[in-house]
PDB file of C-alpha atoms in Angstrom:
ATOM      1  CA  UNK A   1      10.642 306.125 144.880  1.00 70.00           C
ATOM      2  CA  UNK A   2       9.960 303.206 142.406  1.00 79.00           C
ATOM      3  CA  UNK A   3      11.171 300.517 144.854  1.00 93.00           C
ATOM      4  CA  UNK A   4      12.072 297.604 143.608  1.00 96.00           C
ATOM      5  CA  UNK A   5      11.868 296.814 139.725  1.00 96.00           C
ATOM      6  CA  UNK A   6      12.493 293.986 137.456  1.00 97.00           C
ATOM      7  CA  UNK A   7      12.635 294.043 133.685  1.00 97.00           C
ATOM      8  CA  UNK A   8      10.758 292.675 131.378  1.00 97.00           C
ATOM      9  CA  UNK A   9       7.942 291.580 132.925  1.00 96.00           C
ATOM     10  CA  UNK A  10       7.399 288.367 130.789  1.00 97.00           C
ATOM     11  CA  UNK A  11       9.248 286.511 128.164  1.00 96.00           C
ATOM     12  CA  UNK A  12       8.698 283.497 126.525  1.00 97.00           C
ATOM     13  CA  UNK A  13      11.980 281.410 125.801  1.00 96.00           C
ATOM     14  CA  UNK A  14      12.819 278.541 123.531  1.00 97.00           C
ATOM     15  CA  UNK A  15      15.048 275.598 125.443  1.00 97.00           C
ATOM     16  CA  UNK A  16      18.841 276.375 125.075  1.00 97.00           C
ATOM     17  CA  UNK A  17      18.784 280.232 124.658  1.00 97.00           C
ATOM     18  CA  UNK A  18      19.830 283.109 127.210  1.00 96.00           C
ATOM     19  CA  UNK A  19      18.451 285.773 128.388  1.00 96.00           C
ATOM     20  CA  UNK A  20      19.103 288.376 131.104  1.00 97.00           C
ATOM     21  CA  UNK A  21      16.566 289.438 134.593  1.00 97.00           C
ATOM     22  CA  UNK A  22      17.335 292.894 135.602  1.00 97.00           C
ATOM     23  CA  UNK A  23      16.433 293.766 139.181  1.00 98.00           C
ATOM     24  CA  UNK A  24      16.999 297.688 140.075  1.00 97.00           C
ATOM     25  CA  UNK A  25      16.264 299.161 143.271  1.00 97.00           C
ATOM     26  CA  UNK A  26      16.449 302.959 144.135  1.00 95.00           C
ATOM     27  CA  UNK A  27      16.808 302.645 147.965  1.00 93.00           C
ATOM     28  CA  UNK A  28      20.554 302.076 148.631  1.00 93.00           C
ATOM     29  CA  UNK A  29      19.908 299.106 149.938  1.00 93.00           C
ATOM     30  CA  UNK A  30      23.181 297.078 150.007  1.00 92.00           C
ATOM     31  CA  UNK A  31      21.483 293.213 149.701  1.00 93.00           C
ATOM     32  CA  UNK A  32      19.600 292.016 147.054  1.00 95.00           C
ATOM     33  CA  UNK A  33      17.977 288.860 146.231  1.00 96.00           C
ATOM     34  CA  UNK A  34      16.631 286.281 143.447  1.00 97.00           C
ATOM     35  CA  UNK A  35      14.713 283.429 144.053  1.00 97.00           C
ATOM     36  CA  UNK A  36      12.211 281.551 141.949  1.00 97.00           C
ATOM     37  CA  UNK A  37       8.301 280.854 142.582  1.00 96.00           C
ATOM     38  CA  UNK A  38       7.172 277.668 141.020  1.00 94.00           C
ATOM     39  CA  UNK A  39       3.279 277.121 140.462  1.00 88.00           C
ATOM     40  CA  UNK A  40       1.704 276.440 143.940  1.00 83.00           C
ATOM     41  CA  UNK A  41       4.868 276.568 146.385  1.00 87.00           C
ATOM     42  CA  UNK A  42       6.745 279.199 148.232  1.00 91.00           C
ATOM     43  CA  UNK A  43       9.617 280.936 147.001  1.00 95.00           C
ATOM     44  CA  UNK A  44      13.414 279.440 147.074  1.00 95.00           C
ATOM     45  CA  UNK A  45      16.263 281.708 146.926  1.00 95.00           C
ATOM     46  CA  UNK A  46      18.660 281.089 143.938  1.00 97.00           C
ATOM     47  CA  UNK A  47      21.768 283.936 144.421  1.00 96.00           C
ATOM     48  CA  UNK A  48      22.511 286.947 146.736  1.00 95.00           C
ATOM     49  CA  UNK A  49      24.634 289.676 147.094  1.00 94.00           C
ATOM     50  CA  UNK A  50      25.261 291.533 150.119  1.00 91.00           C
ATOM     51  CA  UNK A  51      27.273 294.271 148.416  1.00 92.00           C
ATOM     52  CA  UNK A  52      28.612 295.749 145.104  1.00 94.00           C
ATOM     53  CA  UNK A  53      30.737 292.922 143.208  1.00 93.00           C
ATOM     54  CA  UNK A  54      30.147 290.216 145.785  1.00 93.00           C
ATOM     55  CA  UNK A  55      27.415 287.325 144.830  1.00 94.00           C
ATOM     56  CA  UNK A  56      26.641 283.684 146.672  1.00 93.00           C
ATOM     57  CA  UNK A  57      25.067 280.824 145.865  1.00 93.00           C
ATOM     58  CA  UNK A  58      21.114 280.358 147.644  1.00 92.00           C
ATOM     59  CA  UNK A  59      19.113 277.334 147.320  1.00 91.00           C
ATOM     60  CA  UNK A  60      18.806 276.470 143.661  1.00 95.00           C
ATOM     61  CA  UNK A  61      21.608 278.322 142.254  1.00 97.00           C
ATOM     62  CA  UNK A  62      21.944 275.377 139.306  1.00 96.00           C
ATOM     63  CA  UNK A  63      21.407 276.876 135.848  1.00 96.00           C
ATOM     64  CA  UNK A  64      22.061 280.459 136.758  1.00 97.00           C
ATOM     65  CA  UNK A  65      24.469 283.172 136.858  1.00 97.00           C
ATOM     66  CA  UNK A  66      24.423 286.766 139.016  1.00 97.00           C
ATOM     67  CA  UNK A  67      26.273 289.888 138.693  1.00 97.00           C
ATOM     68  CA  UNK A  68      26.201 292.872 141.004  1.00 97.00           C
ATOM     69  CA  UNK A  69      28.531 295.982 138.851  1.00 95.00           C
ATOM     70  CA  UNK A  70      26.418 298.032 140.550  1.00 95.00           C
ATOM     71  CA  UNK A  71      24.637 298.752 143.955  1.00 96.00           C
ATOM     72  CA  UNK A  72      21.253 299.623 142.529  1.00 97.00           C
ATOM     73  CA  UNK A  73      21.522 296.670 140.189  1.00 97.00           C
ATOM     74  CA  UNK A  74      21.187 292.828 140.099  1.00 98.00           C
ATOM     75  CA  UNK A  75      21.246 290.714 137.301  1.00 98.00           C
ATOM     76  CA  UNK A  76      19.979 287.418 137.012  1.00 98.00           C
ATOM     77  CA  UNK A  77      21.143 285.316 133.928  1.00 97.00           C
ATOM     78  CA  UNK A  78      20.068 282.078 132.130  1.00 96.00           C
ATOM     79  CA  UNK A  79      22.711 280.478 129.889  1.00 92.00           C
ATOM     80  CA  UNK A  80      21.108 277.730 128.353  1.00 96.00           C
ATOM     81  CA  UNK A  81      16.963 277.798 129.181  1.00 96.00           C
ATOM     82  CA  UNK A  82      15.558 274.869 130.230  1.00 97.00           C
ATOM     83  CA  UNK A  83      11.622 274.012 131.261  1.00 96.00           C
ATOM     84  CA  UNK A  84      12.166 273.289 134.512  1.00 96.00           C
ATOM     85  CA  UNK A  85      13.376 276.821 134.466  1.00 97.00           C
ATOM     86  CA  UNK A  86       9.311 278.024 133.866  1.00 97.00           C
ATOM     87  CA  UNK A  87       8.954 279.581 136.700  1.00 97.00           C
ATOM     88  CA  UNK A  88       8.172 283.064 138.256  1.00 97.00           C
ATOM     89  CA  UNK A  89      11.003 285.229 139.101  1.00 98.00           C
ATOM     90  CA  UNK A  90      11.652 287.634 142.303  1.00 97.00           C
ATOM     91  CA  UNK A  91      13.622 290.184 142.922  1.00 97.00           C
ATOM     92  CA  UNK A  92      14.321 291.927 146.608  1.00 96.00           C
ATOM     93  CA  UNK A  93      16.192 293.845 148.533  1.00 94.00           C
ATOM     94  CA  UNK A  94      16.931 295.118 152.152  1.00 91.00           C
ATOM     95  CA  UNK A  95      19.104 296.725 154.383  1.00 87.00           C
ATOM     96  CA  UNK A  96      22.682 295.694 155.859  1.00 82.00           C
ATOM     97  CA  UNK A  97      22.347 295.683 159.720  1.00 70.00           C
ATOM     98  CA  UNK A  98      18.529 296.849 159.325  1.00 68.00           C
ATOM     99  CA  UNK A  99      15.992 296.251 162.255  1.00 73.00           C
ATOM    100  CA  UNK A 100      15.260 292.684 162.373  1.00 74.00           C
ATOM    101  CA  UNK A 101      11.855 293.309 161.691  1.00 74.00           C
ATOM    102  CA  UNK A 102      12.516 295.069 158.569  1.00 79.00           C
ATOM    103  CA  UNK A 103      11.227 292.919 155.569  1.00 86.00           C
ATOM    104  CA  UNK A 104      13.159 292.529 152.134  1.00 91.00           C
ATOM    105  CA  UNK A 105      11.639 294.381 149.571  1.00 93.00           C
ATOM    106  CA  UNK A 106      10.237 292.782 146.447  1.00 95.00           C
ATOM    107  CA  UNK A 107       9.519 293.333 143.120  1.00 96.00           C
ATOM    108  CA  UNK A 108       6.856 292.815 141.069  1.00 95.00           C
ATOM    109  CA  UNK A 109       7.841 289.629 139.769  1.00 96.00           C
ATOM    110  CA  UNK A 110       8.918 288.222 135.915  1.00 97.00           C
ATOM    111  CA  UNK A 111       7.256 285.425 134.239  1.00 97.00           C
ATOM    112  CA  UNK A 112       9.788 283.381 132.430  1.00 97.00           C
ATOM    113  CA  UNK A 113       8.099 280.277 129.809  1.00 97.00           C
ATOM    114  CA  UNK A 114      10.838 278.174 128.015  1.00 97.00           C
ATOM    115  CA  UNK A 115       9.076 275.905 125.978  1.00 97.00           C
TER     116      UNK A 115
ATOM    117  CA  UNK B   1      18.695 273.472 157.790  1.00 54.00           C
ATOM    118  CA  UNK B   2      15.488 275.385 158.575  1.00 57.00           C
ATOM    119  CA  UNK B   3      12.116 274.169 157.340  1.00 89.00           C
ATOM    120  CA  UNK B   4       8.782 275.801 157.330  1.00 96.00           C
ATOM    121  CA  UNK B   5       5.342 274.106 156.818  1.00 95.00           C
ATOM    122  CA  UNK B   6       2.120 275.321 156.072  1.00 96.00           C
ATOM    123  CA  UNK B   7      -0.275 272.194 156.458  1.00 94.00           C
ATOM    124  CA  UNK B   8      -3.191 273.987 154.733  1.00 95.00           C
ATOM    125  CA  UNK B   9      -3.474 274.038 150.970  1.00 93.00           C
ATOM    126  CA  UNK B  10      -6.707 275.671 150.909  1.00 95.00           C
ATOM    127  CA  UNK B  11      -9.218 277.087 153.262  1.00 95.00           C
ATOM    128  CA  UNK B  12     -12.243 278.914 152.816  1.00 97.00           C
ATOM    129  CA  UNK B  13     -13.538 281.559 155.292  1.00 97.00           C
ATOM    130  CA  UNK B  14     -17.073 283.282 155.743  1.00 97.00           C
ATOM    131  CA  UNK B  15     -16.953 287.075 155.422  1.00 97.00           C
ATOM    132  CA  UNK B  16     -16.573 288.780 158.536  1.00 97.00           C
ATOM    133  CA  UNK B  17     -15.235 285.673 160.713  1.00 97.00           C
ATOM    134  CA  UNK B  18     -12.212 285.058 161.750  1.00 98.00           C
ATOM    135  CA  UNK B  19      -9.328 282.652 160.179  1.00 98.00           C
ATOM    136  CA  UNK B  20      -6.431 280.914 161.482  1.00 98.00           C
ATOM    137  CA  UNK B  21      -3.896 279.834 158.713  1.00 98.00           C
ATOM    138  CA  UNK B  22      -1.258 277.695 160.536  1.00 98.00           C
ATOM    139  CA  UNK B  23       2.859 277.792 160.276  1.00 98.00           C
ATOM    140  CA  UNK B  24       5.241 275.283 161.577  1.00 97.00           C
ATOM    141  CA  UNK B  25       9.006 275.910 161.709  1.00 96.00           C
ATOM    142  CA  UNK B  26      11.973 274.035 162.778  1.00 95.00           C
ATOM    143  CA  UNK B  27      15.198 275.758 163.378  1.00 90.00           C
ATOM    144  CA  UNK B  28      18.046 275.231 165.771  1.00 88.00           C
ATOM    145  CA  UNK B  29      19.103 278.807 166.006  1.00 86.00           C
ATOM    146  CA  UNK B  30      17.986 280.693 169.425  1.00 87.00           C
ATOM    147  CA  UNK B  31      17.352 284.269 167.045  1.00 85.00           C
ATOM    148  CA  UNK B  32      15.417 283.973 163.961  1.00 89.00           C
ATOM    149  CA  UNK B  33      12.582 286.033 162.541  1.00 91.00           C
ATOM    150  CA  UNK B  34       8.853 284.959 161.044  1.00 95.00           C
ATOM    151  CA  UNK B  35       7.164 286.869 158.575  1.00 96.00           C
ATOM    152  CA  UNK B  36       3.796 286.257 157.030  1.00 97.00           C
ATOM    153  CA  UNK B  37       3.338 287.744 153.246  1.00 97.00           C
ATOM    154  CA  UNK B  38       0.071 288.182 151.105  1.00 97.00           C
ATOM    155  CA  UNK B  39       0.184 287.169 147.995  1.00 96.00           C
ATOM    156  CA  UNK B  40      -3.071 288.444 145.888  1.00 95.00           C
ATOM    157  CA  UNK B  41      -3.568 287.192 142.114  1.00 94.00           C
ATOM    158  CA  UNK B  42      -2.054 289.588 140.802  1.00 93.00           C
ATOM    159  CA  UNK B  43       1.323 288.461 142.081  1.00 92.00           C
ATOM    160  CA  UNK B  44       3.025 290.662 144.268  1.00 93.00           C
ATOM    161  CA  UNK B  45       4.599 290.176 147.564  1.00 94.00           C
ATOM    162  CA  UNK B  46       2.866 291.971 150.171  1.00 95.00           C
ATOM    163  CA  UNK B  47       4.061 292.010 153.855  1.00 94.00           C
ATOM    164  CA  UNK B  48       1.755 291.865 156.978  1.00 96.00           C
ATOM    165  CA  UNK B  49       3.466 290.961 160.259  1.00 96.00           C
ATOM    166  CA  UNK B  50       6.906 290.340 161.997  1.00 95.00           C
ATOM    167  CA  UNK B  51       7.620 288.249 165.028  1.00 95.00           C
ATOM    168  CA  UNK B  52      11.435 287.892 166.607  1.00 92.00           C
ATOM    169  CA  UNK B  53      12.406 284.955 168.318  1.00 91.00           C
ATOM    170  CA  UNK B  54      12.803 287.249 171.419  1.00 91.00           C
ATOM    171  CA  UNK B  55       9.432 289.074 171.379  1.00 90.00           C
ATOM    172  CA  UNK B  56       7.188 288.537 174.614  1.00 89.00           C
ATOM    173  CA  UNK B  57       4.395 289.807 173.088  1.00 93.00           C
ATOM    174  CA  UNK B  58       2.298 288.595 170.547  1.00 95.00           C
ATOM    175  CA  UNK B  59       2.481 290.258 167.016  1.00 95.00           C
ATOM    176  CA  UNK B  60      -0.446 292.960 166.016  1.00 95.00           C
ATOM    177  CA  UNK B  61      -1.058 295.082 162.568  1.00 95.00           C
ATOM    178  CA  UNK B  62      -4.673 296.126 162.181  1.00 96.00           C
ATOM    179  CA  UNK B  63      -6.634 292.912 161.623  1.00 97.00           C
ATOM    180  CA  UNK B  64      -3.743 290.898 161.390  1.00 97.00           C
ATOM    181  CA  UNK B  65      -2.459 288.793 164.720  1.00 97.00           C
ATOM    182  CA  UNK B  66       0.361 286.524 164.987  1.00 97.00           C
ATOM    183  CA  UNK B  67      -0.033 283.617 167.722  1.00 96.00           C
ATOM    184  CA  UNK B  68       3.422 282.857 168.201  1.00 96.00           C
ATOM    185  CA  UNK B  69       3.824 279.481 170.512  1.00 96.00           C
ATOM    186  CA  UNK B  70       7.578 279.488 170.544  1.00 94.00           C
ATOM    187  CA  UNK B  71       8.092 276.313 171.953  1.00 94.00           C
ATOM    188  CA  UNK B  72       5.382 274.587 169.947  1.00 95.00           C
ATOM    189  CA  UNK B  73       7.611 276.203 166.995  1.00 95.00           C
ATOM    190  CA  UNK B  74       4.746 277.691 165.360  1.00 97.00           C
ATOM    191  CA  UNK B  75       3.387 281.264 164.685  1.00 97.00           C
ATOM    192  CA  UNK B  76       0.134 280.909 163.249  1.00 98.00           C
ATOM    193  CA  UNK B  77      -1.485 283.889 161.482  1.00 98.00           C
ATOM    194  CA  UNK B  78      -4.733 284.932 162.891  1.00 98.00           C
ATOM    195  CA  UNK B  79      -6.964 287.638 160.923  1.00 98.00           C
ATOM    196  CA  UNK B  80     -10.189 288.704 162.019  1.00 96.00           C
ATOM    197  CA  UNK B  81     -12.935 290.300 160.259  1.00 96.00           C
ATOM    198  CA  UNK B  82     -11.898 288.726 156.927  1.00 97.00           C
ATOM    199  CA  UNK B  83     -12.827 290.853 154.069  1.00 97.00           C
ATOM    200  CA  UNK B  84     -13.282 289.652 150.147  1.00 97.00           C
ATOM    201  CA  UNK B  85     -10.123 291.564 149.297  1.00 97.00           C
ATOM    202  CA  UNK B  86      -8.257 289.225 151.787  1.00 98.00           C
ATOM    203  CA  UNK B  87      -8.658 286.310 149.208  1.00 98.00           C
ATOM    204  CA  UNK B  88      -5.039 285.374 148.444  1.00 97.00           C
ATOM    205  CA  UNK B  89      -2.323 283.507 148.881  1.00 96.00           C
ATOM    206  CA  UNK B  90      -0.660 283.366 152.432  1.00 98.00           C
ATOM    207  CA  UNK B  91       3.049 282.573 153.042  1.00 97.00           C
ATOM    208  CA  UNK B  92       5.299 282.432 156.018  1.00 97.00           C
ATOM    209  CA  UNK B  93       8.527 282.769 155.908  1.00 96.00           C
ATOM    210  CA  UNK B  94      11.497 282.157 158.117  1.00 94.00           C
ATOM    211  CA  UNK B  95      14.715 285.008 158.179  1.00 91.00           C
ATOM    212  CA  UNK B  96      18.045 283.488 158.394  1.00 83.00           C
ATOM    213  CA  UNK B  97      21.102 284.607 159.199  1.00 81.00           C
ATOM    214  CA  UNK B  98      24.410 283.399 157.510  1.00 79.00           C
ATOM    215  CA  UNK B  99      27.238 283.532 159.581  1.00 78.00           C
ATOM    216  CA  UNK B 100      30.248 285.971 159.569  1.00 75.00           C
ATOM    217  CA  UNK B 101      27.748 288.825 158.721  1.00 72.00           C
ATOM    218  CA  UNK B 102      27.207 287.679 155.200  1.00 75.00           C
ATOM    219  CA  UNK B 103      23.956 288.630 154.874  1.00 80.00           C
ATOM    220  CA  UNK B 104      20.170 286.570 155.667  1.00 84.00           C
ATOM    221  CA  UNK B 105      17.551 284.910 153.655  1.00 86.00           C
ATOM    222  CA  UNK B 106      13.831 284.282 154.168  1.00 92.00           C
ATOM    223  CA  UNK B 107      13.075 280.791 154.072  1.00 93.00           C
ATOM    224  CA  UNK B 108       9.278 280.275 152.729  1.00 95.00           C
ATOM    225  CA  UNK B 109       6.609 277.636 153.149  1.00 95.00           C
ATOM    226  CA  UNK B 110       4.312 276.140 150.627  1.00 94.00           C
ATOM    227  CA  UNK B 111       1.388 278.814 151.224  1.00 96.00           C
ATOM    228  CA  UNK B 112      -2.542 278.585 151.814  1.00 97.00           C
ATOM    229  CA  UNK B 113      -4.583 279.827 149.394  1.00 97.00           C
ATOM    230  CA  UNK B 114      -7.407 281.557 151.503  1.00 98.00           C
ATOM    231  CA  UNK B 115     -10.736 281.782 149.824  1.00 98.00           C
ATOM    232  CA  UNK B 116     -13.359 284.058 151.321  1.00 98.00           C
ATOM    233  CA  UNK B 117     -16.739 283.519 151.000  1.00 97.00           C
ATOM    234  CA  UNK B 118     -19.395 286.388 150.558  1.00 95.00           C
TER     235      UNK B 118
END
């Protein structure tokens, strides 16, 4: 199993374009997760889905979108880059109804520069 | 709202000695979950230990401890025998559950970067 996986693994962006974070997992897991890392802090959860089709607002949803078409898959979109939107980007997933000491998952991260 | 503090930017260690990295939390619900994740240089998220709100017992993986003082509200990370590879980043987190089944989220605290000396 490959886990979790996020594609690309870095990309440098000029302010106002888009671009698309795809997260994939391969074990049926029915949440998934993005949240952001900035330099020297924790990481803050920007959307969630807990299901095919459904998606919610986290932390710092501002200045992203999220679609969920399919289970395995969880996209995370920028409209219009920004720098504050340098960051480093994470991907997870877990179980519905899993033990409660049963972690999320996470990818390997993407490194997003707008300049 | 739930908060989590790690009061320790930066700590350095001595090879082979034991290290205490410290985690605050504040949360009014009576179930909640604590994690503790390893973050080496090269990025990834690596998990090390669990404690539930409702666990008697302290947590234990391998060299990894958890001394959970529930109604001090914190659940510091103990490891013992620190090796070089354990130079990393350290976060705790906080699980949260949103109501009507709608899923959970880890809530994470600023980290400490543990340095250890050879």
């Amino acid at each position: 199993n490959a886990g979790v996986t996020q594609t690309p693994k870095f990309r440098v962006l000029k302010t106002g374009q888009s671009m698309t974070l795809l997260c994939a997992q391969d074990m049926n897991h029915e949440y998934m997760y993005w949240y952001r890392q900035d330099p020297g802090m924790g990481l803050r959860l920007i959307h969630y889905s807990v299901g095919e089709g459904t998606t919610a607002k986290g932390e710092v949803p501002d200045g992203y979108n999220v679609s969920r078409l399919k289970k395995q898959n969880f996209l995370l979109g920028l409209e219009s880059a920004a720098p504050s939107q340098t960051s480093v980007y994470f991907c997870a997933s877990s179980y519905k109804g899993g033990r409660p000491q049963e972690t999320q998952y996470f990818g390997p991260g993407t490194r997003l520069l707008v300049l | 709202a739930q908060k989590i503090t790690q009061t320790q930017p930066g700590m350095f260690v001595q090879e082979k000695e034991a290290v205490t990295l410290d985690c605050t939390y504040d949360t009014s619900d009576p179930s909640y979950g604590l994690f503790w994740y390893k973050q080496p240089s090269s990025g990834e998220m690596i998990f090390l230990i669990y404690q539930g709100s409702y666990d008697q017992q302290n947590a234990t993986e391998g060299r990894y401890s958890l001394n959970f003082q529930k109604a001090r509200k914190s659940a510091n990370l103990v490891i013992s025998a620190s090796q070089l590879g354990d130079s990393a980043m350290y976060f705790c987190a906080m699980r949260e559950y949103f109501p009507n089944n709608a899923g959970n989220m880890l809530t994470f605290g600023g980290g400490t970067r543990l340095m250890v000396k050879p």
